[in-house]
XYZ file of C-alpha atoms in Angstrom:
652
model
C 0.000 0.000 0.000
C 2.780 2.409 0.922
C 4.604 1.639 -2.329
C 1.461 2.177 -4.423
C 0.682 5.425 -2.627
C 4.221 6.686 -3.203
C 4.112 5.865 -6.907
C 0.710 7.536 -7.188
C 1.941 10.650 -5.421
C 4.979 10.897 -7.693
C 2.781 10.556 -10.772
C 0.475 13.310 -9.505
C 3.414 15.642 -8.874
C 4.813 15.023 -12.359
C 1.333 15.463 -13.855
C 0.977 18.846 -12.186
C 4.359 19.967 -13.490
C 3.436 18.640 -16.955
C 0.245 20.688 -17.077
C 2.061 23.785 -15.836
C 4.676 23.392 -18.592
C 2.066 22.753 -21.296
C -0.274 25.636 -20.476
C -0.042 29.293 -19.435
C -3.233 29.192 -17.358
C -3.298 29.751 -13.616
C -4.015 26.766 -11.383
C -7.571 27.847 -10.384
C -8.558 28.188 -14.042
C -7.084 24.742 -14.815
C -9.102 23.219 -11.998
C -12.252 24.935 -13.207
C -11.782 23.700 -16.765
C -10.980 20.217 -15.500
C -14.255 20.219 -13.544
C -16.246 21.152 -16.661
C -16.151 24.959 -16.998
C -16.815 26.312 -20.500
C -13.642 27.317 -22.426
C -13.757 31.048 -23.149
C -10.349 31.935 -24.571
C -7.735 30.308 -26.799
C -5.662 29.360 -23.756
C -8.684 27.521 -22.354
C -9.148 25.562 -25.580
C -5.439 24.796 -25.722
C -5.604 23.390 -22.198
C -8.696 21.239 -22.755
C -7.845 20.017 -26.275
C -4.043 19.831 -26.230
C -2.472 19.869 -22.758
C -4.923 17.522 -21.031
C -5.136 15.010 -23.937
C -1.338 14.975 -24.140
C -1.092 14.194 -20.439
C -3.632 11.375 -20.734
C -1.866 9.966 -23.807
C 1.456 9.918 -21.940
C -0.131 8.109 -18.997
C -1.832 5.510 -21.205
C 1.190 4.796 -23.418
C 3.560 4.746 -20.464
C 1.342 2.261 -18.627
C 1.097 0.087 -21.758
C 4.855 0.039 -22.336
C 5.622 -0.570 -18.659
C 3.180 -3.478 -18.547
C 4.510 -4.914 -21.816
C 8.058 -4.757 -20.481
C 7.037 -6.479 -17.245
C 5.295 -9.272 -19.161
C 8.331 -9.800 -21.381
C 10.714 -9.818 -18.419
C 8.612 -12.176 -16.325
C 8.072 -14.530 -19.262
C 11.766 -14.717 -20.110
C 13.180 -14.165 -16.601
C 15.462 -11.697 -18.355
C 15.757 -8.188 -16.832
C 16.912 -6.819 -20.205
C 13.881 -8.022 -22.180
C 11.616 -5.246 -23.450
C 9.677 -4.232 -26.570
C 12.789 -2.380 -27.760
C 15.428 -5.019 -27.052
C 13.329 -7.891 -28.444
C 12.648 -6.089 -31.736
C 8.873 -5.809 -31.277
C 8.739 -2.008 -31.336
C 10.778 -1.700 -34.536
C 8.675 -4.406 -36.170
C 5.488 -2.505 -35.400
C 7.018 0.706 -36.726
C 8.179 -0.847 -40.001
C 4.794 -2.459 -40.572
C 3.039 0.884 -40.164
C 5.516 2.623 -42.487
C 4.957 0.008 -45.200
C 1.196 0.083 -44.745
C 1.153 3.886 -44.879
C 2.894 3.719 -48.246
C 1.058 0.785 -49.842
C -2.289 0.638 -48.016
C -2.938 4.040 -46.436
C -6.625 3.322 -45.832
C -5.783 0.112 -43.968
C -3.123 1.874 -41.887
C -5.560 4.643 -40.972
C -8.486 2.357 -40.099
C -6.702 -0.619 -38.528
C -3.245 0.616 -37.619
C -3.165 -1.368 -34.383
C -3.539 -4.681 -36.234
C -0.889 -3.710 -38.761
C 1.451 -2.797 -35.914
C 0.643 -6.061 -34.117
C 1.511 -8.082 -37.213
C 4.855 -6.277 -37.492
C 5.640 -6.690 -33.793
C 4.758 -10.388 -33.884
C 6.920 -10.930 -36.971
C 9.925 -9.254 -35.373
C 9.492 -11.140 -32.099
C 9.079 -14.381 -34.023
C 12.393 -13.754 -35.755
C 14.098 -13.230 -32.403
C 12.605 -16.469 -31.035
C 13.631 -18.332 -34.189
C 17.178 -17.032 -33.843
C 17.705 -17.562 -30.130
C 15.230 -20.352 -29.388
C 12.875 -20.322 -26.429
C 15.692 -21.123 -24.009
C 17.808 -18.337 -25.453
C 15.221 -15.732 -24.445
C 16.621 -15.810 -20.919
C 20.052 -14.547 -21.947
C 21.952 -12.079 -24.059
C 21.420 -14.011 -27.284
C 17.836 -12.748 -27.483
C 18.855 -9.145 -26.779
C 21.591 -9.125 -29.413
C 19.281 -10.842 -31.896
C 16.627 -8.245 -31.139
C 19.056 -5.430 -31.802
C 20.054 -7.069 -35.100
C 16.363 -7.142 -36.047
C 16.137 -3.471 -35.031
C 19.029 -2.604 -37.336
C 17.519 -4.432 -40.296
C 14.013 -3.093 -39.858
C 15.363 0.383 -39.211
C 17.362 0.231 -42.459
C 14.296 -0.851 -44.439
C 12.136 1.872 -42.907
C 14.833 4.487 -43.534
C 15.018 3.383 -47.176
C 11.266 3.853 -47.591
C 11.350 7.282 -45.976
C 14.343 8.269 -48.112
C 12.602 7.192 -51.316
C 9.378 8.991 -50.435
C 10.783 12.181 -48.875
C 9.584 14.871 -48.633
C 6.140 13.275 -49.018
C 6.658 11.164 -45.884
C 7.824 14.102 -43.797
C 5.254 13.369 -41.086
C 6.974 10.022 -40.456
C 10.028 11.872 -39.153
C 8.100 13.131 -36.150
C 5.874 10.092 -35.724
C 8.793 7.683 -35.901
C 10.596 9.644 -33.190
C 7.680 9.345 -30.767
C 5.295 12.308 -30.706
C 2.798 12.722 -27.861
C 1.283 15.952 -29.181
C -2.527 15.894 -29.395
C -5.199 18.110 -30.947
C -8.248 16.607 -29.295
C -9.517 13.579 -27.406
C -10.132 11.233 -30.345
C -6.775 9.443 -30.233
C -6.786 9.162 -26.455
C -10.274 7.627 -26.421
C -9.287 5.303 -29.272
C -6.306 4.084 -27.274
C -8.159 3.786 -23.949
C -10.941 1.629 -25.404
C -8.390 -0.848 -26.788
C -5.913 -0.669 -23.955
C -8.133 -1.274 -20.922
C -9.191 -4.839 -21.931
C -5.545 -5.801 -22.444
C -4.620 -4.376 -19.060
C -7.360 -6.407 -17.393
C -6.389 -9.625 -19.208
C -2.747 -9.149 -18.244
C -3.645 -9.071 -14.557
C -5.355 -12.470 -14.926
C -1.982 -14.054 -15.784
C -0.416 -13.577 -12.356
C -0.811 -17.202 -11.224
C 0.858 -18.530 -14.356
C 3.657 -15.979 -14.041
C 4.227 -17.090 -10.448
C 4.464 -20.716 -11.577
C 6.981 -19.764 -14.283
C 9.375 -18.608 -11.565
C 9.768 -22.255 -10.535
C 11.026 -23.107 -14.028
C 9.347 -24.591 -17.083
C 9.302 -28.154 -15.719
C 8.055 -27.028 -12.327
C 5.273 -24.948 -13.895
C 4.085 -27.855 -16.044
C 4.219 -30.206 -13.061
C 1.850 -27.852 -11.240
C -0.686 -27.964 -14.070
C 0.306 -25.013 -16.271
C -0.148 -25.561 -20.019
C 3.156 -23.954 -20.868
C 3.026 -23.220 -24.594
C -0.559 -21.854 -24.660
C 0.204 -19.680 -21.642
C 3.405 -18.334 -23.195
C 1.569 -17.609 -26.447
C -1.216 -15.690 -24.665
C 1.166 -13.708 -22.460
C 3.501 -12.859 -25.347
C 0.489 -11.911 -27.473
C -0.704 -9.484 -24.799
C 2.770 -7.930 -24.525
C 2.946 -7.575 -28.304
C -0.562 -6.102 -28.407
C 0.324 -3.496 -25.786
C 3.451 -2.614 -27.758
C 1.532 -2.357 -31.022
C -1.089 -0.043 -29.518
C 1.561 2.302 -28.138
C 3.459 2.434 -31.439
C 0.273 2.934 -33.457
C -0.780 5.783 -31.160
C 2.437 7.782 -30.754
C 5.252 6.089 -32.683
C 8.502 4.648 -31.363
C 9.253 5.300 -27.695
C 11.965 3.076 -26.318
C 13.342 2.173 -22.896
C 10.160 2.808 -20.887
C 9.350 -0.896 -21.082
C 12.914 -1.738 -20.072
C 13.355 0.648 -17.160
C 9.910 0.540 -15.499
C 9.895 -3.183 -14.525
C 13.448 -2.979 -13.194
C 12.525 0.058 -11.110
C 9.462 -1.809 -9.864
C 11.597 -4.678 -8.601
C 14.117 -2.235 -7.177
C 11.259 -0.575 -5.265
C 10.339 -3.911 -3.705
C 7.697 -5.401 -6.030
C 8.302 -9.126 -5.675
C 5.026 -10.848 -6.568
C 3.907 -10.973 -10.224
C 0.758 -8.896 -9.687
C 2.649 -6.280 -7.692
C 5.312 -6.059 -10.391
C 2.733 -5.668 -13.162
C 0.872 -2.904 -11.331
C 4.038 -1.108 -10.241
C 5.428 -1.323 -13.779
C 2.251 0.247 -15.134
C 2.410 3.117 -12.661
C 6.125 3.696 -13.088
C 5.843 3.442 -16.872
C 3.134 6.096 -16.862
C 5.185 8.339 -14.572
C 8.400 7.822 -16.533
C 6.865 8.683 -19.883
C 5.106 11.686 -18.353
C 8.419 12.894 -16.883
C 10.137 12.295 -20.201
C 7.482 14.307 -22.017
C 7.902 17.057 -19.427
C 11.579 17.284 -20.389
C 10.537 17.430 -24.053
C 8.176 20.318 -23.279
C 10.966 22.214 -21.530
C 13.243 21.582 -24.518
C 10.535 22.843 -26.875
C 10.420 26.103 -24.940
C 14.190 26.529 -25.255
C 14.468 25.732 -28.975
C 12.453 26.723 -32.030
C 12.189 23.105 -33.239
C 9.991 20.289 -31.976
C 11.837 17.835 -29.714
C 10.107 14.417 -29.937
C 9.315 12.700 -26.667
C 10.643 9.371 -27.954
C 14.042 10.914 -28.579
C 14.159 12.311 -25.045
C 13.141 8.885 -23.711
C 16.143 7.366 -25.468
C 18.477 10.065 -24.171
C 17.294 9.293 -20.634
C 16.841 5.544 -21.064
C 20.214 4.703 -22.598
C 22.139 5.685 -19.438
C 19.518 3.758 -17.457
C 20.304 0.672 -19.557
C 23.994 1.069 -18.741
C 23.167 1.408 -15.046
C 21.012 -1.717 -15.115
C 23.730 -3.574 -16.953
C 26.318 -2.680 -14.321
C 24.036 -3.987 -11.576
C 22.717 -7.120 -13.235
C 25.392 -8.665 -15.414
C 28.226 -10.904 -14.389
C 31.752 -11.485 -15.633
C 31.014 -14.905 -17.029
C 28.250 -13.946 -19.446
C 29.004 -15.197 -22.953
C 32.578 -16.035 -21.962
C 33.098 -18.743 -24.582
C 33.667 -17.923 -28.230
C 31.594 -20.152 -30.507
C 32.423 -20.158 -34.174
C 29.514 -20.790 -36.554
C 29.430 -24.234 -38.178
C 31.454 -24.734 -41.323
C 34.301 -26.743 -42.881
C 37.745 -26.837 -41.269
C 39.418 -25.071 -44.210
C 38.360 -22.814 -47.035
C 38.077 -24.786 -50.290
C 40.124 -23.448 -53.171
C 36.926 -23.134 -55.157
C 35.594 -20.673 -52.552
C 38.686 -18.462 -52.880
C 38.385 -18.575 -56.658
C 34.686 -17.793 -56.521
C 35.326 -14.800 -54.247
C 37.935 -13.367 -56.614
C 35.702 -13.880 -59.643
C 32.736 -12.311 -57.851
C 34.826 -9.274 -56.951
C 36.010 -8.845 -60.517
C 32.506 -9.370 -61.921
C 30.880 -6.784 -59.659
C 33.678 -4.301 -60.294
C 33.334 -4.728 -64.047
C 29.542 -4.420 -63.821
C 29.817 -1.284 -61.691
C 32.049 0.326 -64.326
C 30.404 -0.849 -67.542
C 26.856 -2.169 -66.984
C 24.051 0.312 -66.417
C 20.588 1.508 -67.293
C 19.753 4.440 -69.515
C 16.606 5.794 -71.111
C 17.046 3.089 -73.768
C 17.326 0.219 -71.238
C 20.301 -1.846 -70.069
C 23.621 -1.253 -71.790
C 27.055 -2.827 -71.361
C 29.602 -0.307 -72.646
C 33.037 0.760 -71.543
C 32.441 4.178 -69.993
C 33.634 7.398 -71.499
C 36.421 9.307 -69.791
C 33.933 11.525 -67.949
C 31.740 8.616 -66.824
C 34.795 6.614 -65.752
C 36.058 9.523 -63.659
C 32.683 9.675 -61.939
C 32.373 5.942 -61.324
C 35.756 4.657 -60.287
C 36.045 6.686 -57.039
C 32.664 5.316 -55.981
C 33.689 1.753 -56.770
C 37.034 2.131 -54.997
C 35.424 3.849 -52.003
C 32.784 1.132 -51.694
C 35.426 -1.611 -51.907
C 37.597 0.066 -49.276
C 34.599 0.575 -46.983
C 33.605 -3.067 -47.298
C 37.134 -4.215 -46.479
C 37.465 -1.882 -43.478
C 34.079 -2.731 -41.955
C 34.663 -6.454 -42.422
C 38.027 -6.228 -40.655
C 36.482 -4.232 -37.841
C 33.860 -6.959 -37.465
C 36.488 -9.708 -37.394
C 38.361 -7.975 -34.592
C 35.223 -7.310 -32.563
C 33.782 -10.795 -32.955
C 37.056 -12.250 -31.726
C 37.257 -9.836 -28.809
C 33.617 -10.035 -27.747
C 33.517 -13.789 -28.416
C 30.116 -13.532 -30.006
C 29.271 -13.966 -33.697
C 26.693 -11.150 -33.455
C 29.262 -8.512 -32.515
C 29.876 -5.752 -35.056
C 30.861 -2.060 -35.185
C 27.231 -0.978 -35.505
C 25.875 -3.138 -32.673
C 28.743 -2.268 -30.295
C 28.429 1.465 -30.857
C 31.684 2.183 -32.720
C 29.811 3.462 -35.756
C 27.336 5.193 -33.458
C 30.069 7.172 -31.747
C 31.478 8.405 -35.035
C 28.026 9.293 -36.339
C 27.026 11.171 -33.186
C 30.215 13.226 -33.401
C 29.702 14.044 -37.081
C 25.988 14.867 -36.807
C 26.481 16.876 -33.624
C 29.314 18.906 -35.106
C 27.336 19.616 -38.288
C 24.220 20.698 -36.373
C 26.012 22.841 -33.817
C 28.491 24.341 -36.279
C 25.910 24.889 -38.990
C 28.059 23.416 -41.754
C 27.651 20.424 -44.041
C 28.078 17.004 -42.535
C 30.309 16.099 -45.485
C 32.841 18.732 -44.436
C 33.297 17.780 -40.770
C 36.281 15.488 -41.323
C 37.621 12.092 -40.324
C 39.268 13.387 -37.162
C 35.925 14.181 -35.539
C 34.611 10.728 -36.477
C 37.624 8.975 -34.976
C 37.284 11.087 -31.842
C 33.640 10.074 -31.446
C 34.441 6.417 -31.997
C 37.293 6.559 -29.494
C 34.987 8.136 -26.904
C 32.770 5.090 -27.265
C 35.869 2.966 -26.860
C 36.781 4.741 -23.619
C 33.300 4.135 -22.258
C 33.476 0.488 -23.286
C 36.801 0.073 -21.518
C 35.671 2.033 -18.463
C 32.555 -0.044 -17.930
C 34.209 -3.254 -18.985
C 36.987 -2.953 -16.429
C 34.615 -3.305 -13.496
C 33.148 -6.516 -14.947
C 36.389 -8.004 -16.187
C 35.550 -6.982 -19.767
C 32.613 -9.386 -19.902
C 31.426 -9.572 -23.523
C 27.849 -8.810 -22.487
C 28.921 -5.570 -20.786
C 30.691 -4.331 -23.900
C 27.823 -5.338 -26.183
C 25.109 -3.629 -24.144
C 27.153 -0.467 -23.753
C 27.323 -0.242 -27.529
C 23.589 -0.881 -27.826
C 22.885 1.955 -25.395
C 25.115 4.354 -27.305
C 23.501 3.350 -30.598
C 20.154 4.305 -29.062
C 21.601 7.696 -28.146
C 22.596 8.129 -31.795
C 19.121 7.245 -32.968
C 17.610 9.778 -30.568
C 19.913 12.552 -31.732
C 19.242 11.855 -35.396
C 15.477 11.818 -34.878
C 15.665 15.207 -33.207
C 17.442 16.522 -36.306
C 14.987 14.879 -38.716
C 11.947 16.121 -36.805
C 12.895 19.715 -37.650
C 11.934 18.970 -41.276
C 14.534 21.295 -42.819
C 16.681 20.685 -45.878
C 19.544 19.822 -43.548
C 17.394 17.019 -42.169
C 17.019 15.460 -45.617
C 20.763 15.820 -46.232
C 21.519 14.058 -42.955
C 18.998 11.327 -43.769
C 20.655 10.683 -47.126
C 24.100 10.622 -45.529
C 22.884 8.136 -42.912
C 22.240 5.680 -45.725
C 25.993 5.293 -46.346
C 26.343 6.862 -49.777
C 29.417 6.812 -52.027
C 28.005 9.666 -54.110
C 30.294 12.359 -52.682
C 33.479 10.282 -52.322
C 36.336 11.991 -54.161
C 39.372 10.372 -55.759
C 41.595 11.439 -52.879
C 39.157 10.196 -50.225
C 38.723 6.844 -51.947
C 42.497 6.401 -52.130
C 42.971 7.382 -48.495
C 40.235 5.027 -47.347
C 41.737 2.166 -49.359
C 45.156 2.852 -47.869
C 43.675 2.855 -44.358
C 41.801 -0.399 -45.036
C 44.940 -2.120 -46.359
C 46.889 -0.879 -43.353
C 44.152 -2.281 -41.137
C 44.418 -5.631 -42.917
C 48.154 -5.676 -42.296
C 47.669 -4.907 -38.608
C 45.056 -7.652 -38.214
C 47.473 -10.144 -39.742
C 50.260 -8.949 -37.451
C 47.973 -9.208 -34.396
C 46.502 -12.570 -35.341
C 48.089 -14.360 -32.358
C 46.601 -11.821 -29.949
C 43.163 -12.198 -31.480
C 43.378 -15.991 -31.382
C 44.280 -16.007 -27.687
C 41.671 -13.372 -26.800
C 38.972 -15.391 -28.520
C 40.012 -18.456 -26.497
C 39.305 -16.667 -23.201
C 41.157 -14.493 -20.716
C 42.534 -17.450 -18.746
C 44.051 -19.009 -21.849
C 45.487 -15.665 -22.980
C 47.073 -15.017 -19.572
C 48.461 -18.543 -19.435
C 50.199 -17.955 -22.767
C 51.752 -14.705 -21.534
C 49.516 -12.189 -23.284
C 49.114 -8.804 -21.585
C 45.368 -8.178 -21.588
C 45.835 -4.542 -20.535
C 47.771 -3.947 -23.748
C 46.154 -6.350 -26.212
C 42.494 -5.535 -25.632
C 42.758 -1.711 -25.911
C 44.985 -1.963 -28.992
C 42.590 -4.281 -30.803
C 39.550 -2.225 -29.819
C 41.258 0.940 -31.007
C 41.958 -0.669 -34.374
C 38.320 -1.733 -34.749
C 37.050 1.706 -33.711
C 39.374 3.569 -36.088
C 38.403 1.441 -39.099
C 34.689 1.938 -38.442
C 35.149 5.682 -37.860
C 37.049 6.226 -41.104
C 34.321 4.543 -43.127
C 31.641 6.546 -41.330
C 33.399 9.845 -41.896
C 33.542 9.426 -45.674
C 30.465 7.340 -46.481
C 28.185 7.550 -43.457
C 27.183 4.659 -41.178
C 27.301 1.257 -42.867
C 25.484 -1.528 -41.036
C 25.623 -5.320 -41.280
C 28.779 -5.541 -43.408
C 30.879 -5.896 -40.262
C 28.307 -8.355 -38.957
C 27.783 -10.552 -42.005
C 31.224 -10.754 -43.624
C 33.153 -12.350 -40.695
C 30.319 -14.774 -40.032
C 30.054 -15.815 -43.689
C 33.823 -16.252 -43.865
C 33.765 -18.755 -41.002
C 30.882 -20.634 -42.591
C 33.045 -21.006 -45.696
C 35.841 -22.532 -43.595
C 37.981 -19.518 -42.558
C 38.374 -20.507 -38.915
C 41.810 -19.019 -38.280
C 42.254 -15.285 -37.841
C 44.365 -14.710 -40.956
C 42.063 -16.701 -43.234
C 38.981 -15.100 -41.689
C 40.362 -11.591 -42.186
C 41.185 -12.223 -45.852
C 37.927 -14.014 -46.654
C 35.754 -11.569 -44.691
C 37.517 -8.634 -46.327
C 36.801 -10.067 -49.767
C 33.152 -10.663 -48.885
C 32.879 -7.094 -47.599
C 34.342 -5.766 -50.854
C 31.919 -7.784 -52.968
C 28.943 -6.805 -50.818
C 29.667 -3.071 -50.864
C 30.644 -2.844 -54.557
C 27.590 -4.866 -55.522
C 25.357 -2.762 -53.260
C 26.693 0.464 -54.751
C 26.007 -0.754 -58.289
C 22.570 -2.118 -57.387
C 21.673 1.125 -55.607
C 22.513 3.099 -58.751
C 20.683 0.804 -61.155
C 17.694 -0.776 -59.400
C 15.445 2.321 -59.411
C 17.067 4.290 -62.228
C 17.130 7.272 -62.481
C 16.761 7.387 -58.671
C 19.676 6.178 -56.578
C 19.846 4.407 -53.234
C 22.866 4.720 -50.916
C 25.196 1.737 -50.973
C 25.106 1.394 -47.203
C 21.318 1.169 -47.186
C 21.279 -1.501 -49.875
C 24.027 -3.448 -48.083
C 22.106 -3.201 -44.803
C 18.904 -4.540 -46.324
C 20.533 -7.321 -48.368
C 23.139 -8.275 -45.794
C 20.764 -8.004 -42.873
C 18.082 -10.116 -44.537
C 20.547 -12.835 -45.456
C 22.185 -12.717 -42.059
C 18.874 -13.177 -40.262
C 18.111 -16.060 -42.597
C 21.394 -17.688 -41.598
C 20.696 -17.119 -37.918
C 17.243 -18.640 -38.152
C 18.615 -21.630 -40.020
C 21.717 -22.250 -37.976
C 20.947 -20.730 -34.559
C 24.554 -19.701 -34.149
C 23.999 -18.306 -30.661
């Protein structure tokens, strides 16, 4: 009772501050309007049709996300499970984006069902990748973030192709709680209240789950039907929140953990406390967004503020919950013991074929033509081809290093935050300085990536550099990047569209000098990986093995991480963020038989080259005369294939 009263009091205090920030009316007039007085002035109408509905929407969505997070965490017994980390939120978002483009009437009339289908698809992918048992550990979280990356890349591609006609998706995708009446709030309440009531009926089954799957079944619980119903309710709550206000992350992650921290031990108590804390957290987050709106001329989306607040909360939870031994064993994906000669030959031929196609094969007004380019066309094409090849090589090498260090085949520069750090530095410098993002420079990108590295090392030291600690730190920083970018896109200016195009990883602006410099850096990185192959082999075998063989972990780990961060930052500075190349190429190399570091680096580098050169050519030709960024095409193709491999092989 005391805990519930305290949560209720805190919510009331935040609600009062929220109304004060959203309206200029005096308190007596607010009370009068709340009790039914007739609005007489514009300020009265603004209070009754904007400020109050916004407050109610924040309470409803916060309660829904908090309850969804509690259901996910109690089902999986995983304190890091949430709509965001299990991919459900991004699945709902992508489904609504696609439906808005292809079936706008369906999206408008039945958006909640469209969002539910997307959330269920994304969650199903995560379950297929990690398995039901894997939902209790980090494999599900990393798989969920991989799904987030893929779905985010697809959604960004759609928005890029349709901009500026999809400008409203910038704000909606960033989480907008602004209201202009009570229609949306009533729509959400009528659908949300039955789900809330049904969720509270699951408390006995959730209590039995705490005894384990076998213990729950022994006590009469029909396990699979119960899991399906509970997961369906969590997905439905997530879909309703996304359909109502867009993407708002971390509320479903933080609220249940705070509920347990506050003393909620029984399932029903945790569900109710998570609802109350979720409502209060989102209301407080929206209050910060309102303050930011007063200080700036541009709209600051509530979802972006939630990420800026929630990412540090994720790091804090990680430091409290995770142990040193998490994911301590490196497991290579299945594959032959050695790379067949035919595979090496095929890789070389594929590289030559894609390079030749990128230079000579294209579409014109008269259809497809295969002609050796003129001098002018050749001068325009070869820097793009060389830049794409160098980027693919560098990102693949960065992925090889990180997968060996983190001892997890889902590690990559984009998941661990290396690319995020470089992107945050570049975008932040361009926005604050007012210049073009293409003119910021590689030094700023490397600085941002190294700052992420310092945070990784700082947090990792306390936990003995547990792979889970490093991975989740990168995930949190990637969320910070996403929040910052959405703030920029929500402004709707021409700079926003320029940043959006750059975020796709385009080779369009790569000059001859930049392509040559990037190739030189990538080749230098390849040489360093080959020189450090013994270090990487020992690090991937475990800290005890490395120490027993005389390796200095204090020297080896920072050096290797610095190399990975620098390679990712250089690519980001010249092309923009490139996702999934550093994830897919090392994994595919091992599946082809490259199980030693040297062979994996060479094979992964070749795969990265082929993937990026092919993506650059396909991006130029697929929708001629429109062009797609190479990084976006690589993310969609590589991410789709990578998820297919994970579903088929269950490498985690």
